[in-house]
Each structure stands twice: as C-alpha cells, then as structure tokens.
mmCIF file of C-alpha atoms in Angstrom:
data_model
loop_
_atom_site.group_PDB
_atom_site.id
_atom_site.type_symbol
_atom_site.label_atom_id
_atom_site.label_comp_id
_atom_site.label_asym_id
_atom_site.label_seq_id
_atom_site.Cartn_x
_atom_site.Cartn_y
_atom_site.Cartn_z
ATOM 1 C CA MET A 1 112.839 140.860 -85.242
ATOM 2 C CA GLU A 2 109.203 141.837 -84.669
ATOM 3 C CA THR A 3 108.204 142.055 -81.023
ATOM 4 C CA VAL A 4 105.258 143.202 -78.951
ATOM 5 C CA GLU A 5 104.884 144.509 -75.419
ATOM 6 C CA LEU A 6 102.343 142.543 -73.370
ATOM 7 C CA SER A 7 99.741 144.492 -71.451
ATOM 8 C CA GLU A 8 99.397 143.950 -67.703
ATOM 9 C CA ALA A 9 96.217 141.889 -68.237
ATOM 10 C CA GLN A 10 97.974 139.652 -70.782
ATOM 11 C CA LYS A 11 100.949 139.161 -68.463
ATOM 12 C CA LYS A 12 98.659 138.332 -65.544
ATOM 13 C CA SER A 13 96.599 135.812 -67.510
ATOM 14 C CA ARG A 14 99.745 134.201 -68.974
ATOM 15 C CA ARG A 15 101.220 133.860 -65.493
ATOM 16 C CA GLY A 16 97.967 132.265 -64.279
ATOM 17 C CA ARG A 17 97.984 129.778 -67.169
ATOM 18 C CA ASN A 18 101.656 128.951 -66.561
ATOM 19 C CA ILE A 19 101.033 128.272 -62.876
ATOM 20 C CA ALA A 20 98.028 126.074 -63.685
ATOM 21 C CA LEU A 21 100.044 124.126 -66.260
ATOM 22 C CA GLY A 22 102.900 123.733 -63.760
ATOM 23 C CA VAL A 23 100.505 122.389 -61.141
ATOM 24 C CA VAL A 24 99.028 119.928 -63.660
ATOM 25 C CA LEU A 25 102.490 118.700 -64.730
ATOM 26 C CA ALA A 26 103.652 118.315 -61.114
ATOM 27 C CA GLY A 27 100.408 116.442 -60.412
ATOM 28 C CA LEU A 28 101.074 114.106 -63.345
ATOM 29 C CA VAL A 29 104.594 113.354 -62.040
ATOM 30 C CA ALA A 30 103.200 112.596 -58.573
ATOM 31 C CA LEU A 31 100.393 110.511 -60.104
ATOM 32 C CA PHE A 32 102.764 108.318 -62.131
ATOM 33 C CA TYR A 33 105.087 107.955 -59.132
ATOM 34 C CA VAL A 34 102.315 106.732 -56.821
ATOM 35 C CA VAL A 35 100.782 104.497 -59.523
ATOM 36 C CA THR A 36 104.190 102.859 -59.953
ATOM 37 C CA LEU A 37 104.433 102.304 -56.200
ATOM 38 C CA VAL A 38 100.917 100.852 -56.074
ATOM 39 C CA LYS A 39 101.366 98.642 -59.146
ATOM 40 C CA PHE A 40 104.810 97.320 -58.311
ATOM 41 C CA GLY A 41 104.601 97.670 -54.526
ATOM 42 C CA SER A 42 103.105 94.247 -53.923
ATOM 43 C CA GLY A 43 105.621 92.615 -56.318
ATOM 44 C CA ILE A 44 108.581 94.243 -54.594
ATOM 45 C CA ALA A 45 107.263 93.116 -51.195
ATOM 46 C CA HIS A 46 107.308 89.543 -52.447
ATOM 47 C CA MET B 1 108.289 141.412 -74.629
ATOM 48 C CA THR B 2 107.104 138.609 -76.908
ATOM 49 C CA VAL B 3 108.520 137.632 -80.299
ATOM 50 C CA ILE B 4 105.853 137.359 -82.979
ATOM 51 C CA ASP B 5 106.638 134.326 -85.114
ATOM 52 C CA ASN B 6 103.118 133.309 -86.052
ATOM 53 C CA HIS B 7 101.264 135.889 -88.094
ATOM 54 C CA GLU B 8 98.052 133.810 -88.169
ATOM 55 C CA ALA B 9 97.740 134.465 -84.476
ATOM 56 C CA VAL B 10 98.339 138.149 -84.946
ATOM 57 C CA GLY B 11 95.187 138.912 -86.881
ATOM 58 C CA MET B 12 94.327 140.473 -90.217
ATOM 59 C CA GLU B 13 94.894 144.051 -89.109
ATOM 60 C CA GLY B 14 98.322 143.235 -87.780
ATOM 61 C CA ALA B 15 97.233 143.977 -84.220
ATOM 62 C CA PRO B 16 98.550 141.258 -81.944
ATOM 63 C CA ARG B 17 95.951 138.736 -80.833
ATOM 64 C CA LEU B 18 97.419 137.654 -77.517
ATOM 65 C CA SER B 19 95.358 135.554 -75.177
ATOM 66 C CA GLU B 20 93.935 136.966 -71.973
ATOM 67 C CA ALA B 21 92.271 133.647 -71.161
ATOM 68 C CA SER B 22 92.708 132.568 -67.556
ATOM 69 C CA ALA B 23 93.097 129.028 -66.299
ATOM 70 C CA ARG B 24 89.496 129.364 -65.122
ATOM 71 C CA ASP B 25 88.328 129.936 -68.715
ATOM 72 C CA TYR B 26 89.972 126.655 -69.714
ATOM 73 C CA PHE B 27 88.300 124.975 -66.747
ATOM 74 C CA GLU B 28 84.953 126.338 -67.996
ATOM 75 C CA LEU B 29 85.567 124.511 -71.290
ATOM 76 C CA LEU B 30 85.279 121.258 -69.327
ATOM 77 C CA LYS B 31 81.597 121.949 -68.467
ATOM 78 C CA PRO B 32 82.194 121.544 -64.709
ATOM 79 C CA ARG B 33 78.501 121.166 -63.840
ATOM 80 C CA VAL B 34 78.069 118.263 -66.262
ATOM 81 C CA MET B 35 81.357 116.865 -64.974
ATOM 82 C CA SER B 36 80.030 116.804 -61.393
ATOM 83 C CA LEU B 37 77.202 114.480 -62.477
ATOM 84 C CA VAL B 38 79.669 112.309 -64.391
ATOM 85 C CA VAL B 39 81.996 112.092 -61.367
ATOM 86 C CA PHE B 40 79.115 111.178 -59.096
ATOM 87 C CA THR B 41 77.631 108.448 -61.314
ATOM 88 C CA ALA B 42 81.075 107.014 -62.160
ATOM 89 C CA PHE B 43 81.872 106.912 -58.440
ATOM 90 C CA ALA B 44 78.591 105.077 -57.851
ATOM 91 C CA GLY B 45 79.498 102.491 -60.504
ATOM 92 C CA LEU B 46 82.919 102.060 -58.937
ATOM 93 C CA VAL B 47 81.565 101.560 -55.405
ATOM 94 C CA LEU B 48 78.621 99.333 -56.379
ATOM 95 C CA ALA B 49 80.762 96.955 -58.455
ATOM 96 C CA PRO B 50 81.663 93.674 -56.785
ATOM 97 C CA GLY B 51 85.344 93.349 -55.933
ATOM 98 C CA GLN B 52 88.091 95.566 -54.636
ATOM 99 C CA ILE B 53 90.095 98.413 -56.105
ATOM 100 C CA ASN B 54 93.034 100.193 -54.518
ATOM 101 C CA PRO B 55 91.655 103.546 -53.246
ATOM 102 C CA PHE B 56 94.333 105.543 -55.096
ATOM 103 C CA ILE B 57 93.719 103.640 -58.346
ATOM 104 C CA GLY B 58 89.993 104.260 -57.786
ATOM 105 C CA PHE B 59 90.718 107.970 -57.396
ATOM 106 C CA ILE B 60 92.715 107.976 -60.652
ATOM 107 C CA ALA B 61 89.869 106.143 -62.384
ATOM 108 C CA ILE B 62 87.375 108.835 -61.334
ATOM 109 C CA LEU B 63 89.840 111.584 -62.276
ATOM 110 C CA CYS B 64 90.367 110.101 -65.751
ATOM 111 C CA ILE B 65 86.621 109.667 -66.330
ATOM 112 C CA ALA B 66 86.038 113.275 -65.189
ATOM 113 C CA VAL B 67 88.814 114.644 -67.420
ATOM 114 C CA GLY B 68 87.613 112.524 -70.362
ATOM 115 C CA ALA B 69 84.085 113.896 -69.889
ATOM 116 C CA GLY B 70 85.516 117.410 -69.614
ATOM 117 C CA ALA B 71 87.542 116.886 -72.791
ATOM 118 C CA SER B 72 84.422 115.886 -74.702
ATOM 119 C CA GLY B 73 82.772 119.043 -73.333
ATOM 120 C CA ALA B 74 85.649 121.150 -74.702
ATOM 121 C CA LEU B 75 85.382 119.422 -78.098
ATOM 122 C CA ASN B 76 81.624 120.025 -78.058
ATOM 123 C CA MET B 77 82.224 123.736 -77.396
ATOM 124 C CA TRP B 78 84.762 123.841 -80.226
ATOM 125 C CA TYR B 79 82.293 122.375 -82.735
ATOM 126 C CA ASP B 80 79.221 124.230 -81.464
ATOM 127 C CA ALA B 81 80.859 127.664 -81.088
ATOM 128 C CA ASP B 82 78.669 129.076 -83.900
ATOM 129 C CA ILE B 83 75.351 128.172 -82.264
ATOM 130 C CA ASP B 84 76.598 128.788 -78.706
ATOM 131 C CA ALA B 85 77.132 132.434 -79.661
ATOM 132 C CA VAL B 86 73.443 132.805 -80.554
ATOM 133 C CA MET B 87 71.777 130.959 -77.669
ATOM 134 C CA SER B 88 71.320 132.929 -74.413
ATOM 135 C CA ARG B 89 72.174 129.874 -72.271
ATOM 136 C CA THR B 90 75.566 129.393 -73.928
ATOM 137 C CA ALA B 91 76.568 132.864 -75.181
ATOM 138 C CA LYS B 92 78.913 133.449 -72.228
ATOM 139 C CA ARG B 93 80.944 130.279 -72.819
ATOM 140 C CA PRO B 94 84.695 130.958 -73.306
ATOM 141 C CA ILE B 95 84.726 130.649 -77.134
ATOM 142 C CA PRO B 96 81.680 132.833 -77.974
ATOM 143 C CA ALA B 97 82.843 135.275 -75.288
ATOM 144 C CA GLY B 98 86.098 135.638 -77.267
ATOM 145 C CA LYS B 99 88.365 134.452 -74.451
ATOM 146 C CA ILE B 100 89.555 131.259 -76.128
ATOM 147 C CA LEU B 101 89.987 130.549 -79.845
ATOM 148 C CA PRO B 102 88.149 127.514 -81.284
ATOM 149 C CA GLN B 103 91.442 125.889 -82.340
ATOM 150 C CA GLU B 104 92.791 126.327 -78.794
ATOM 151 C CA ALA B 105 89.706 124.533 -77.438
ATOM 152 C CA LEU B 106 90.159 121.781 -80.046
ATOM 153 C CA ALA B 107 93.799 121.220 -79.058
ATOM 154 C CA PHE B 108 92.880 121.329 -75.365
ATOM 155 C CA GLY B 109 90.078 118.781 -75.834
ATOM 156 C CA LEU B 110 92.134 116.386 -77.955
ATOM 157 C CA THR B 111 95.090 116.517 -75.546
ATOM 158 C CA LEU B 112 92.938 115.847 -72.499
ATOM 159 C CA SER B 113 91.094 113.030 -74.326
ATOM 160 C CA ALA B 114 94.368 111.305 -75.204
ATOM 161 C CA PHE B 115 95.801 111.729 -71.690
ATOM 162 C CA SER B 116 92.671 110.585 -69.847
ATOM 163 C CA VAL B 117 92.202 107.445 -71.974
ATOM 164 C CA THR B 118 95.903 106.504 -71.894
ATOM 165 C CA ILE B 119 96.285 106.991 -68.143
ATOM 166 C CA LEU B 120 93.055 105.082 -67.430
ATOM 167 C CA GLY B 121 94.354 102.209 -69.583
ATOM 168 C CA LEU B 122 97.809 102.160 -68.012
ATOM 169 C CA ALA B 123 96.708 102.626 -64.404
ATOM 170 C CA VAL B 124 93.396 100.750 -64.313
ATOM 171 C CA ASN B 125 92.449 98.552 -67.274
ATOM 172 C CA TRP B 126 92.062 98.824 -71.028
ATOM 173 C CA LEU B 127 88.382 97.850 -71.176
ATOM 174 C CA ALA B 128 87.514 100.877 -69.027
ATOM 175 C CA ALA B 129 89.845 103.007 -71.171
ATOM 176 C CA GLY B 130 88.171 101.692 -74.328
ATOM 177 C CA LEU B 131 84.732 102.543 -72.936
ATOM 178 C CA LEU B 132 85.945 106.045 -72.042
ATOM 179 C CA ALA B 133 87.393 106.525 -75.546
ATOM 180 C CA PHE B 134 84.111 105.308 -77.069
ATOM 181 C CA THR B 135 82.136 107.689 -74.804
ATOM 182 C CA ILE B 136 84.221 110.678 -75.944
ATOM 183 C CA PHE B 137 83.884 109.595 -79.593
ATOM 184 C CA PHE B 138 80.137 109.044 -79.188
ATOM 185 C CA TYR B 139 79.534 112.431 -77.569
ATOM 186 C CA VAL B 140 81.695 114.406 -79.998
ATOM 187 C CA ALA B 141 81.305 112.621 -83.343
ATOM 188 C CA ILE B 142 77.931 110.864 -83.082
ATOM 189 C CA TYR B 143 75.998 113.363 -80.944
ATOM 190 C CA THR B 144 77.627 116.777 -81.475
ATOM 191 C CA MET B 145 78.718 116.514 -85.109
ATOM 192 C CA TRP B 146 75.994 114.289 -86.503
ATOM 193 C CA LEU B 147 72.770 113.826 -84.512
ATOM 194 C CA LYS B 148 72.428 117.195 -82.773
ATOM 195 C CA ARG B 149 71.777 119.167 -85.934
ATOM 196 C CA SER B 150 70.031 116.462 -87.949
ATOM 197 C CA THR B 151 67.280 114.723 -85.931
ATOM 198 C CA PRO B 152 64.829 115.459 -83.093
ATOM 199 C CA GLN B 153 65.934 112.115 -81.621
ATOM 200 C CA ASN B 154 69.378 113.702 -81.052
ATOM 201 C CA ILE B 155 69.376 113.613 -77.277
ATOM 202 C CA VAL B 156 67.657 110.203 -77.087
ATOM 203 C CA ILE B 157 70.535 108.478 -78.890
ATOM 204 C CA GLY B 158 73.163 110.996 -77.786
ATOM 205 C CA GLY B 159 72.087 110.469 -74.190
ATOM 206 C CA ALA B 160 74.046 107.224 -74.246
ATOM 207 C CA ALA B 161 77.247 109.263 -73.896
ATOM 208 C CA GLY B 162 76.106 110.614 -70.536
ATOM 209 C CA ALA B 163 74.977 107.157 -69.434
ATOM 210 C CA PHE B 164 78.344 105.431 -69.837
ATOM 211 C CA PRO B 165 80.211 106.812 -66.737
ATOM 212 C CA PRO B 166 78.747 104.353 -64.159
ATOM 213 C CA MET B 167 79.446 101.534 -66.603
ATOM 214 C CA ILE B 168 83.065 102.717 -66.918
ATOM 215 C CA GLY B 169 83.338 102.964 -63.124
ATOM 216 C CA TRP B 170 82.015 99.405 -62.874
ATOM 217 C CA ALA B 171 84.469 98.190 -65.551
ATOM 218 C CA CYS B 172 87.352 99.801 -63.625
ATOM 219 C CA VAL B 173 86.729 97.381 -60.742
ATOM 220 C CA THR B 174 85.517 94.242 -62.500
ATOM 221 C CA GLY B 175 87.264 94.535 -65.853
ATOM 222 C CA GLY B 176 83.945 93.699 -67.513
ATOM 223 C CA VAL B 177 80.384 94.714 -68.291
ATOM 224 C CA SER B 178 77.483 92.997 -66.544
ATOM 225 C CA LEU B 179 73.698 93.218 -66.288
ATOM 226 C CA GLU B 180 73.969 95.434 -63.188
ATOM 227 C CA SER B 181 76.136 97.987 -64.972
ATOM 228 C CA ILE B 182 73.760 97.922 -67.944
ATOM 229 C CA VAL B 183 70.903 98.782 -65.539
ATOM 230 C CA LEU B 184 72.895 101.770 -64.218
ATOM 231 C CA PHE B 185 73.434 102.799 -67.846
ATOM 232 C CA LEU B 186 69.708 102.413 -68.595
ATOM 233 C CA ILE B 187 68.614 104.610 -65.682
ATOM 234 C CA ILE B 188 70.573 107.585 -67.064
ATOM 235 C CA PHE B 189 69.830 106.742 -70.701
ATOM 236 C CA LEU B 190 66.054 106.713 -70.140
ATOM 237 C CA TRP B 191 66.215 109.741 -67.833
ATOM 238 C CA THR B 192 67.948 111.986 -70.403
ATOM 239 C CA PRO B 193 65.040 112.655 -72.834
ATOM 240 C CA ALA B 194 62.592 113.843 -70.140
ATOM 241 C CA HIS B 195 65.344 115.947 -68.553
ATOM 242 C CA PHE B 196 66.506 117.533 -71.811
ATOM 243 C CA TRP B 197 63.103 118.006 -73.427
ATOM 244 C CA ALA B 198 61.899 119.863 -70.313
ATOM 245 C CA LEU B 199 64.790 122.282 -70.960
ATOM 246 C CA ALA B 200 64.076 122.292 -74.710
ATOM 247 C CA LEU B 201 60.473 123.350 -74.021
ATOM 248 C CA PHE B 202 61.370 126.520 -72.135
ATOM 249 C CA LYS B 203 64.381 127.224 -74.389
ATOM 250 C CA MET B 204 62.426 126.579 -77.602
ATOM 251 C CA GLY B 205 63.111 130.083 -78.924
ATOM 252 C CA ASP B 206 66.882 129.599 -78.540
ATOM 253 C CA TYR B 207 66.893 126.281 -80.396
ATOM 254 C CA GLN B 208 64.623 127.750 -83.090
ATOM 255 C CA ALA B 209 67.029 130.649 -83.610
ATOM 256 C CA VAL B 210 70.001 128.366 -84.277
ATOM 257 C CA GLY B 211 68.097 125.695 -86.228
ATOM 258 C CA VAL B 212 68.818 122.793 -83.896
ATOM 259 C CA PRO B 213 65.938 120.338 -84.484
ATOM 260 C CA MET B 214 64.909 119.702 -80.885
ATOM 261 C CA MET B 215 61.706 117.708 -80.358
ATOM 262 C CA PRO B 216 59.463 120.699 -79.402
ATOM 263 C CA ASN B 217 60.591 122.684 -82.462
ATOM 264 C CA VAL B 218 60.148 119.833 -84.945
ATOM 265 C CA CYS B 219 57.240 117.754 -83.605
ATOM 266 C CA GLY B 220 55.476 120.389 -81.509
ATOM 267 C CA GLU B 221 54.784 120.847 -77.818
ATOM 268 C CA ALA B 222 51.995 118.233 -77.559
ATOM 269 C CA THR B 223 54.100 115.368 -78.939
ATOM 270 C CA THR B 224 57.069 116.383 -76.782
ATOM 271 C CA LYS B 225 54.944 116.470 -73.633
ATOM 272 C CA ARG B 226 53.511 112.985 -74.342
ATOM 273 C CA GLN B 227 56.991 111.591 -74.956
ATOM 274 C CA ILE B 228 58.268 113.231 -71.753
ATOM 275 C CA VAL B 229 55.605 111.319 -69.783
ATOM 276 C CA ILE B 230 56.528 108.024 -71.513
ATOM 277 C CA TYR B 231 60.241 108.465 -70.793
ATOM 278 C CA ALA B 232 59.554 109.578 -67.203
ATOM 279 C CA ALA B 233 57.543 106.357 -66.678
ATOM 280 C CA LEU B 234 60.321 104.261 -68.242
ATOM 281 C CA THR B 235 62.883 106.007 -66.031
ATOM 282 C CA ALA B 236 60.767 105.295 -62.955
ATOM 283 C CA LEU B 237 60.621 101.604 -63.929
ATOM 284 C CA SER B 238 64.357 101.384 -64.590
ATOM 285 C CA GLY B 239 64.939 103.066 -61.202
ATOM 286 C CA ILE B 240 63.453 100.078 -59.346
ATOM 287 C CA CYS B 241 65.280 97.491 -61.476
ATOM 288 C CA PRO B 242 68.251 97.258 -59.040
ATOM 289 C CA THR B 243 65.843 95.855 -56.429
ATOM 290 C CA LEU B 244 64.052 93.605 -58.931
ATOM 291 C CA LEU B 245 67.404 92.200 -60.053
ATOM 292 C CA GLY B 246 68.584 91.684 -56.472
ATOM 293 C CA PHE B 247 71.489 94.108 -56.204
ATOM 294 C CA ALA B 248 69.671 96.657 -54.050
ATOM 295 C CA SER B 249 67.403 96.265 -51.024
ATOM 296 C CA LEU B 250 63.643 96.615 -50.722
ATOM 297 C CA GLY B 251 64.231 99.885 -48.877
ATOM 298 C CA TYR B 252 66.002 101.276 -51.936
ATOM 299 C CA GLY B 253 63.215 99.912 -54.146
ATOM 300 C CA ALA B 254 60.557 101.746 -52.105
ATOM 301 C CA PHE B 255 62.556 104.981 -52.254
ATOM 302 C CA ALA B 256 63.163 104.642 -56.005
ATOM 303 C CA ALA B 257 59.467 103.930 -56.583
ATOM 304 C CA ALA B 258 58.514 107.077 -54.637
ATOM 305 C CA MET B 259 61.024 109.190 -56.553
ATOM 306 C CA GLY B 260 59.834 107.636 -59.825
ATOM 307 C CA LEU B 261 56.241 108.538 -58.982
ATOM 308 C CA GLY B 262 57.448 112.079 -58.317
ATOM 309 C CA PHE B 263 59.159 112.147 -61.709
ATOM 310 C CA VAL B 264 55.982 110.948 -63.456
ATOM 311 C CA TRP B 265 53.901 113.432 -61.418
ATOM 312 C CA TYR B 266 56.037 116.373 -62.561
ATOM 313 C CA SER B 267 55.943 115.093 -66.150
ATOM 314 C CA LEU B 268 52.115 114.985 -65.958
ATOM 315 C CA GLY B 269 52.289 118.622 -64.846
ATOM 316 C CA VAL B 270 54.116 119.357 -68.097
ATOM 317 C CA LEU B 271 51.488 117.383 -70.042
ATOM 318 C CA ARG B 272 48.742 119.551 -68.510
ATOM 319 C CA MET B 273 50.635 122.765 -69.313
ATOM 320 C CA PRO B 274 48.641 124.889 -71.820
ATOM 321 C CA GLU B 275 49.983 125.035 -75.385
ATOM 322 C CA GLY B 276 52.041 128.180 -75.921
ATOM 323 C CA ASP B 277 52.504 128.844 -72.174
ATOM 324 C CA LYS B 278 55.125 131.595 -71.965
ATOM 325 C CA ARG B 279 56.422 130.986 -68.424
ATOM 326 C CA MET B 280 56.506 127.183 -68.710
ATOM 327 C CA LEU B 281 56.769 126.764 -64.942
ATOM 328 C CA PRO B 282 55.886 123.020 -64.966
ATOM 329 C CA ALA B 283 58.711 122.372 -67.474
ATOM 330 C CA LYS B 284 61.171 124.312 -65.292
ATOM 331 C CA LYS B 285 60.002 122.355 -62.245
ATOM 332 C CA LEU B 286 60.422 119.046 -64.086
ATOM 333 C CA PHE B 287 63.925 120.066 -65.206
ATOM 334 C CA ALA B 288 64.928 120.893 -61.613
ATOM 335 C CA PHE B 289 63.322 117.720 -60.255
ATOM 336 C CA SER B 290 64.997 115.543 -62.878
ATOM 337 C CA ILE B 291 68.444 116.621 -61.658
ATOM 338 C CA ALA B 292 67.428 115.970 -58.047
ATOM 339 C CA TYR B 293 65.981 112.595 -59.119
ATOM 340 C CA LEU B 294 69.220 111.329 -60.630
ATOM 341 C CA PHE B 295 71.328 112.486 -57.674
ATOM 342 C CA ALA B 296 68.808 110.930 -55.269
ATOM 343 C CA ILE B 297 68.666 107.577 -57.077
ATOM 344 C CA PHE B 298 72.436 107.159 -57.235
ATOM 345 C CA SER B 299 72.853 108.461 -53.652
ATOM 346 C CA ALA B 300 70.270 105.921 -52.505
ATOM 347 C CA LEU B 301 72.060 103.109 -54.356
ATOM 348 C CA LEU B 302 75.326 104.121 -52.665
ATOM 349 C CA ALA B 303 73.754 104.450 -49.217
ATOM 350 C CA ASP B 304 71.969 101.114 -49.649
ATOM 351 C CA HIS B 305 75.216 99.412 -50.643
ATOM 352 C CA VAL B 306 77.150 100.874 -47.691
ATOM 353 C CA ILE B 307 74.408 99.889 -45.203
ATOM 354 C CA VAL B 308 74.317 96.325 -46.564
ATOM 355 C CA GLN B 309 78.129 96.044 -46.332
ATOM 356 C CA ILE B 310 78.104 97.276 -42.727
ATOM 357 C CA TRP B 311 75.272 94.865 -41.931
ATOM 358 C CA LEU B 312 77.142 91.919 -43.451
ATOM 359 C CA LYS B 313 80.366 92.815 -41.621
ATOM 360 C CA ALA B 314 78.419 92.890 -38.369
ATOM 361 C CA GLY B 315 77.386 89.293 -39.053
ATOM 362 C CA GLY B 316 73.904 90.057 -40.311
ATOM 363 C CA ILE B 317 72.113 87.833 -42.796
ATOM 364 C CA ILE B 318 70.250 89.108 -45.841
#
C-alpha cells in the first residue's frame, strides 16, 4: 500500500477545511430543523 | 499518513499533490465582494415586496440567493482560470494562485448551486428557486462561457445575471414577478454597462492581453465613453421610476434624481477625458461612484419604505 506523510501545513489546512465542512453540515441540520418547525408549526398548533 | 488511491491527483512526477487550500480560499471562490451587493439588493427586493414572510424563511431566502451567487462566482473562476492567471486584477484568485484545482472549484460550484436552488425551492417557493437557477445558468453559461469572449456587448447582456437578485427577493415574498420588481431589475441592468466599462477603460491593457473583447478594446475609447454617458443617463432615469410608478415617495425621487445627476456628471468627466490618458482618473472616479450609487439607491428605497410603514402604522395618510 502506497502512503504519504502529510506536512504540517497540509495537516493544518485539512483540519481547517474539515472544521468548516462540519460547521456547514451542522448549520444545514439546524436549518432544516427550524424550517420544519416554521412550516409545520402553524399546522400543529391547529 | 494518507493512502494514495488516486494517481491523477498525485501528479506526473509522482510527487503527491495534496491540497493546502484553507476554508478561506474556498470562501474566496464565492467572490465575497460581489456577493455583498447581491445580498443587499436581494434583501431590498424582499423588504420592498408587498406581503409578509417569516423572518427565518426570509433569512434562508437571502442565504440561498447569496450562496447561489457565490456558486456562480466559483463556476466563473473555474471556466476563466486561464485568463484570470494573466490579468493583474485576478491573478491572485485561488485557482491561478495554485491553491485550488479547477476541477475542485467546478465541483464546489455545482454542489453549492444544487443546494442553494433546492433549499430555496423547498423552504420558500419554486418560482424564486427557478429564478435563482436561471440566474446561475445565465451567469455561467450565457455570460461566462459564451458572451464574455465573443462580443463587446458581453456585460450589457450578461449584466442581467447581476440584476436578478432583487427580483428573486421579491418573488420569495409574493411568489410572482411584477412591474415593481422589473423596475428594480432594470436599475441594476442599466447601471452595469457604465460601471463595468469604467473599469474596462482603466484595465484595457489587461483585457487586451487575454483577448477578451471589452468595448474599449474593440470599439475604442471614444465610443465607450459615449455609451457610458448614455447608460448613465438611462440608469438615472430608471432610478426615479419607483417614484413615477408610485411605490416610492417624492423624497426618494428627489434623492434618486440627485444621485442620477451625479452619475451622469461623473460619466461626462469620463467623456471629457483625453484619448490615451494613462492615469484615467475620471474613469476610476466613475467606477467608485457607481458602486456608491447603487448602494445609495437601494438604501434609499429601503429607508423610504420603512419610513412610510412607520408613518402608516402611526395613523398617517399618504
């Protein structure tokens, strides 16, 4: 199996990208949750 | 330690090509400065539209429009990477700077386009989503891939892409397109040529180097300057249309007329600029003023609308 050691700069930038992607995904979950509440909220109240 | 299972990404010499792009580099692909104008004008369309929208749904609408605009910016950078590398204004963008690969930008742009349109459709309405999808298509396929490199009228027709956001914002609230939203579209559409040609005048060398047929390079400085004045006058006229059509006050109309006169004044400065002027100060001044003009006009429309609403709530009569 061919492998490569990442440099410190590559590790740092990958970690930054992973965190950003995590934040975006968490934001999407929250967004869909609140949209569901807003869209169905009035129906449930009735 | 990373397993190498894709030799295309490794490079011809066998040396690993592993990305050092930061999240910020990806954000740069979205053309944040253009996005700020899109967010602002879409917000104006959303607020000015008659009717109500849940504040959170309104926020999602603006977010989707901003991301959709950003996605089209990323796709534009993917397609234009060859000429961006040559032009001084764009040479530091993430792809020519070697931080992000063109195919990474393409995937990023397509993904964001699909997400922004789908979420706007699901959360707000499908007419607004359709307009956003058309805007992305228009900017990427019609402007970037076709018009930009083939005609000096590129930014006149392509300017429509930048003019759609307030119309999308309006459609988010009303679910339709009306004369008022067409006027908001027209203001930006007619403003774009004078704004862009002012830039094209003092960046003529850049556009010449990459063979993009901008108006000054193809038709000459004199023709461009005359057309700048014509479009500035048309923009000034469209700026007062909200008052003429009755959806803005006389106060707004007076302000828009003054700003329009300023726009025409600066364009006349460009007209008087000597042929072959190296510094092109009047063109730089017009470019700066044009940005201020658009922000001022849409800010004034917003302020006018808020004042009228407060007045009506206080029992005032118009």
